[in-house]
Short mmCIF file of C-alpha atoms in Angstrom, two decimals:
data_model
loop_
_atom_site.label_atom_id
_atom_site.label_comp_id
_atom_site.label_asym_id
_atom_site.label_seq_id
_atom_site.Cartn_x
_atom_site.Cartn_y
_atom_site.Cartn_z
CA UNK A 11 -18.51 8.23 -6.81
CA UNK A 12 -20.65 11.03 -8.47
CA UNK A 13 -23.66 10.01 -9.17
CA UNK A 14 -27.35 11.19 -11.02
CA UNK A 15 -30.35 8.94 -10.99
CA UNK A 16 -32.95 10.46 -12.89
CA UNK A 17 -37.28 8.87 -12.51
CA UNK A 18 -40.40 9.84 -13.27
CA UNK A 19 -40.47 9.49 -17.32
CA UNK A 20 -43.04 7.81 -19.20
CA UNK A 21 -45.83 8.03 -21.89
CA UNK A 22 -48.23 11.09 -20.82
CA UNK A 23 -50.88 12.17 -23.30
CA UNK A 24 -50.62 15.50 -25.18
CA UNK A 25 -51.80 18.71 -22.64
CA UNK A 26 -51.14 16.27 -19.64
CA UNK A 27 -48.22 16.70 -16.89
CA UNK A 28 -45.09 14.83 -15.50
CA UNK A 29 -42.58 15.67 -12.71
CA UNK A 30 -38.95 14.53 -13.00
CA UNK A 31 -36.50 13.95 -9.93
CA UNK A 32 -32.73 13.73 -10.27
CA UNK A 33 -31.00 12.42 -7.00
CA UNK A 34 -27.62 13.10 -6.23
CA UNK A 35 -25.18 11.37 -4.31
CA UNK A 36 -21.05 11.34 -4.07
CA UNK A 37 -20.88 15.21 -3.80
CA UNK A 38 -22.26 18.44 -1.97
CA UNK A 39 -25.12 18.59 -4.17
CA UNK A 40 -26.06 22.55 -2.67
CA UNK A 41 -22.35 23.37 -3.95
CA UNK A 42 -23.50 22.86 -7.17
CA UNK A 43 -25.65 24.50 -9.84
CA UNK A 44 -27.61 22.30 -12.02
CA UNK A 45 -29.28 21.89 -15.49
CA UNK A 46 -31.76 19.33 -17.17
CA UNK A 47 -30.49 19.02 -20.92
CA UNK A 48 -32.86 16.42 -22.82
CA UNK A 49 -32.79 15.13 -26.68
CA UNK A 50 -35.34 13.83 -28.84
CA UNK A 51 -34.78 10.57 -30.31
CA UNK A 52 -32.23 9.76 -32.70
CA UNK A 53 -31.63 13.97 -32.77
CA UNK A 54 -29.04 16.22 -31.28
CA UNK A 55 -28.78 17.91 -27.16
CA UNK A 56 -30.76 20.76 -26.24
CA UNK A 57 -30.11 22.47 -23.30
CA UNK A 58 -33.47 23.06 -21.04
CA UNK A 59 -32.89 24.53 -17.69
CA UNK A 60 -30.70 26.04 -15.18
CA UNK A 61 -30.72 26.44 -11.38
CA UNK A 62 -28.11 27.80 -9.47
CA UNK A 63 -26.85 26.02 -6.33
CA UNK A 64 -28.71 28.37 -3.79
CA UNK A 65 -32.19 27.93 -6.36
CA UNK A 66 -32.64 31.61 -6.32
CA UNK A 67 -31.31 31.56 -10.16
CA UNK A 68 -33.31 30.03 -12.94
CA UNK A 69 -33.36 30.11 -16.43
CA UNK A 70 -35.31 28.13 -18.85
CA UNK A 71 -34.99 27.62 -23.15
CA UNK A 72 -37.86 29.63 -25.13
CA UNK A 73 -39.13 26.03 -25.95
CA UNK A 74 -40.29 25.54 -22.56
CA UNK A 75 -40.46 28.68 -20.57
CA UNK A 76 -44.02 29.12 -19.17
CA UNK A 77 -44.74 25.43 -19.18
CA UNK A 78 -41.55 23.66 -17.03
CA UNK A 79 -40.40 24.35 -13.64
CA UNK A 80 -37.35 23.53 -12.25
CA UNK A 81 -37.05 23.37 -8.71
CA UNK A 82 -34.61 21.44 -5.93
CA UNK A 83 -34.42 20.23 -2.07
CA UNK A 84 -30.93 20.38 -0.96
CA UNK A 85 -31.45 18.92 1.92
CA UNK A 86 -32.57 15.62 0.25
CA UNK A 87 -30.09 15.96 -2.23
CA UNK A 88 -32.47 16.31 -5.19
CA UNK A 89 -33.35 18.20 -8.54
CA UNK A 90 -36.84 18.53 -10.02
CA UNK A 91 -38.73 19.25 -13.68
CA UNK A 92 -42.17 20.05 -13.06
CA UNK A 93 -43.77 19.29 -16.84
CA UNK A 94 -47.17 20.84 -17.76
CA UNK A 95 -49.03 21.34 -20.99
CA UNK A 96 -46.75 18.66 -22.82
CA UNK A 97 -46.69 18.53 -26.17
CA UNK A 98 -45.28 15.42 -28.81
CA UNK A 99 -42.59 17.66 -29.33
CA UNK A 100 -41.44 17.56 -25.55
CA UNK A 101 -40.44 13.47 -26.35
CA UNK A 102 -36.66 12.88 -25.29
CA UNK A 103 -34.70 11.46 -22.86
CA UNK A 104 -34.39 14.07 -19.85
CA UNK A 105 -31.07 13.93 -18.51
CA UNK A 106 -29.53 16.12 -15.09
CA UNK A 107 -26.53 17.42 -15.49
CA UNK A 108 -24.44 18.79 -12.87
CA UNK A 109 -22.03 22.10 -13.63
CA UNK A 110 -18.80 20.92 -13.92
CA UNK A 111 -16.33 22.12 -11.09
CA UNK A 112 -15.81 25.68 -11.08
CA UNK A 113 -17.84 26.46 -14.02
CA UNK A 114 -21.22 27.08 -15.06
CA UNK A 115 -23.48 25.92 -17.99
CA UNK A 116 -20.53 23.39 -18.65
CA UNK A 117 -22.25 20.13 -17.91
CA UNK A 118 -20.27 17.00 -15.82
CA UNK A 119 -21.34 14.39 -15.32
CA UNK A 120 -24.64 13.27 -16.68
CA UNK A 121 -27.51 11.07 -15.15
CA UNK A 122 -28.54 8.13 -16.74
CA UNK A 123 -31.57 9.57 -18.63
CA UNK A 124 -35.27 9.31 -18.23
CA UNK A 125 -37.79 8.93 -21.15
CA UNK A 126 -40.61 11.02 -21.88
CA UNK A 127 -43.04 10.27 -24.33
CA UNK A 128 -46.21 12.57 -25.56
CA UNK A 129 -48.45 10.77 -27.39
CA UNK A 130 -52.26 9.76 -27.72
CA UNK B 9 -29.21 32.88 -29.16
CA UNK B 10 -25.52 31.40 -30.32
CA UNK B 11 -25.77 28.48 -33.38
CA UNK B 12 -23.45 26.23 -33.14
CA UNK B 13 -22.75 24.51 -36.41
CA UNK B 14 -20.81 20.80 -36.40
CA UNK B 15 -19.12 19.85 -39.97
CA UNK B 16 -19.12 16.91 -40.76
CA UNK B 17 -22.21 15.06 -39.71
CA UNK B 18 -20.70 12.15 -39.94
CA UNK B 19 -17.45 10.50 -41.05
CA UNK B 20 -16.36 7.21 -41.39
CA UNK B 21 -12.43 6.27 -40.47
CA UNK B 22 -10.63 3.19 -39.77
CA UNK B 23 -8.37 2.49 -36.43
CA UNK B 24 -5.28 4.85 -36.15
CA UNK B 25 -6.45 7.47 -38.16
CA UNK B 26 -6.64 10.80 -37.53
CA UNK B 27 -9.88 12.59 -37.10
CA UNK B 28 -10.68 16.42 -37.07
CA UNK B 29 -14.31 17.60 -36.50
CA UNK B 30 -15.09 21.61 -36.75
CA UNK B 31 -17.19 23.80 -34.66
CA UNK B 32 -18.48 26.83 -35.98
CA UNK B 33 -20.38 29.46 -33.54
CA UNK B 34 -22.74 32.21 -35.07
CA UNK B 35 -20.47 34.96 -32.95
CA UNK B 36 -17.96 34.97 -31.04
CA UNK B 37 -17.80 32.91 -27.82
CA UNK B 38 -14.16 33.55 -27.02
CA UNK B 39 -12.64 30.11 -25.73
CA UNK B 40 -15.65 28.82 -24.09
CA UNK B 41 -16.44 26.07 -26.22
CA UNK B 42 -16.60 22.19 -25.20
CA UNK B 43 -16.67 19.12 -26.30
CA UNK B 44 -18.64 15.66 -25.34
CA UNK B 45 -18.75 11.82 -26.66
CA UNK B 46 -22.00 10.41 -26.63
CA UNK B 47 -22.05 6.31 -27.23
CA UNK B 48 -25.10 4.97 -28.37
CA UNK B 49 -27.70 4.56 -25.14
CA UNK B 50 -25.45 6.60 -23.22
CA UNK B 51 -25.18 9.77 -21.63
CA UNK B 52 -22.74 12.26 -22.90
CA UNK B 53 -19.16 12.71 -21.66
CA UNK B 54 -17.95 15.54 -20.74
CA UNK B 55 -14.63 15.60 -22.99
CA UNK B 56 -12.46 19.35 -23.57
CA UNK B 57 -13.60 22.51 -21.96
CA UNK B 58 -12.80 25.87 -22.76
CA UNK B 59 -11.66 24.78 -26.05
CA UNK B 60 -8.27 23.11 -25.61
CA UNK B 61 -8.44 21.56 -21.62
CA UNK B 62 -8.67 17.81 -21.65
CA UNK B 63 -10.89 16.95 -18.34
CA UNK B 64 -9.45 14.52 -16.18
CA UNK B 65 -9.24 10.76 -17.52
CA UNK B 66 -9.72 11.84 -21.26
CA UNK B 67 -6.59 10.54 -23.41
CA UNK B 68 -4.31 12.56 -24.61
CA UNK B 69 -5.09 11.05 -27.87
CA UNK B 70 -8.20 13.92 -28.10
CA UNK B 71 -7.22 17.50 -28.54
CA UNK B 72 -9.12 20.99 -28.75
CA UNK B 73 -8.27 24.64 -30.26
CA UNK B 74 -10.16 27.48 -31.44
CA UNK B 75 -11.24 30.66 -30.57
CA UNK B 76 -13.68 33.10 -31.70
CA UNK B 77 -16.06 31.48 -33.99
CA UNK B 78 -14.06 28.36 -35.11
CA UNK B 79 -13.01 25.14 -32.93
CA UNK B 80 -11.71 22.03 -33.71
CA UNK B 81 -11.77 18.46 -32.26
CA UNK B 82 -8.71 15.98 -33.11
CA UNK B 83 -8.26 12.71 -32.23
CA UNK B 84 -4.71 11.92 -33.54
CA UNK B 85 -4.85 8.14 -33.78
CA UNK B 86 -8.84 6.46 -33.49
CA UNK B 87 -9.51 3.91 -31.37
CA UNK B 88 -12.33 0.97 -30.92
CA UNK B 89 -13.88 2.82 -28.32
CA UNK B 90 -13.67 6.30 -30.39
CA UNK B 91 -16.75 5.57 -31.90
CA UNK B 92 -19.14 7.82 -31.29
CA UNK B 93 -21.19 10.97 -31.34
CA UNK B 94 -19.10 14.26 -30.55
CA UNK B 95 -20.82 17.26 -29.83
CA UNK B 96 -19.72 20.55 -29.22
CA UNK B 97 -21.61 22.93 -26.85
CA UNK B 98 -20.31 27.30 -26.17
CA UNK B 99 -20.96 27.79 -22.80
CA UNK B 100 -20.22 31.97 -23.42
CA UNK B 101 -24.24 32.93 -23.00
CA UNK B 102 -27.69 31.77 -22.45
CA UNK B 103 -28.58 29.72 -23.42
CA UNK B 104 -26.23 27.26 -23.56
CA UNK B 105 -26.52 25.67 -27.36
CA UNK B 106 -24.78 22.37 -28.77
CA UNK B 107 -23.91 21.77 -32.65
CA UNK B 108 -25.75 18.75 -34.57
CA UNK B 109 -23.20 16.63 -33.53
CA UNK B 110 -20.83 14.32 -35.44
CA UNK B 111 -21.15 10.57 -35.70
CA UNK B 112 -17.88 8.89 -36.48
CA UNK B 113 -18.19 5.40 -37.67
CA UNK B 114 -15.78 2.87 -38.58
CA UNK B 115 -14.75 2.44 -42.48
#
């Protein structure tokens, strides 16, 4: 079974830092590109990141571009968000989502989620 | 970047109707638009890509068409477990964007 187990959310003040994992299991997880898509409470999806399978492609969303990086160990099966300068507007759940076979930025399946929360 | 714009933003239907939610993208995005439920506390499901391609396990009951700028969503008779947040998402360009999202609720 494909699966996504995302960790490392949590309440972080505003300006502090937080690093996300996402490990994979059920699949060749270096065959696959992956994103982290995240969405504010009780609000709509916004995509955040890409990295292709090899990690030698990124791309980020204006929102977070200078701030996130998004990183991964193959060989430990594993995706990362590296989270700096947040800001109350980075709250959501964080969620990995693989590419969907044979495609890119389409997005199957989905972890579980992880919570972030910026606040004083 | 591509808007994607969801009408309605909510409905509200009883069981066996039919339902049809609209996608609307600022440009043209060809046939690469999809579509994913998202229960409450949930992560989304991956439901129709490239506009009219059920993935595997979805019922038949959901359908997809569209291309260019508009898309729709059917589901031709609503079940129980219909009840949910659909979101479209064009996967044509970066970034990738997703409409508001539609919350269909039961009458």
């Amino acid at each position: 079974e494909v699966q996504l187990v995302e960790s490392g959310g949590g309440l972080v003040r505003p300006g502090g830092s937080l690093r996300l994992s996402c490990a994979a299991s059920g699949f060749t997880f270096g065959g696959y590109s992956m994103n982290w898509v995240r969405q504010a409470p009780g609000k709509g999806l916004e995509w955040v990141s890409y990295i292709s399978s090899d990690g030698r492609s990124i791309y980020y969303a204006d929102s977070v571009k200078g701030r996130f990086t998004i990183s991964r160990d193959n060989a430990k099966n594993s995706l990362y968000l590296q989270m700096i300068s947040l800001r109350a507007e980075d709250t959501a759940v964080y969620y990995c989502a693989r590419d969907a076979v044979g495609a890119t930025l389409r997005f199957d399946p989905w972890g579980q989620g992880t919570l972030v929360t910026v606040s004083s | 970047d591509i808007q994607m714009t969801q009408s309605p933003s909510s409905l509200s239907a009883s069981v066996g109707d039919r339902v049809t939610i609209t996608c609307r993208a600022s440009q043209s995005i060809s046939s690469y638009l999809n579509w994913y439920q998202q229960k409450p506390g949930k992560a989304p499901k991956y439901l129709i890509y490239l506009s009219s391609n059920l993935q595997s396990g979805v019922p038949s009951r959901f359908s997809g068409s569209g291309s260019g700028t508009d898309f729709t969503l059917n589901i031709s008779s609503l079940q129980p477990e219909d009840f949910a947040t659909y979101y479209c998402q064009q996967s044509h360009s970066t970034p990738p964007t997703f409409g508001g999202g539609t919350k269909v609720e039961i009458k």
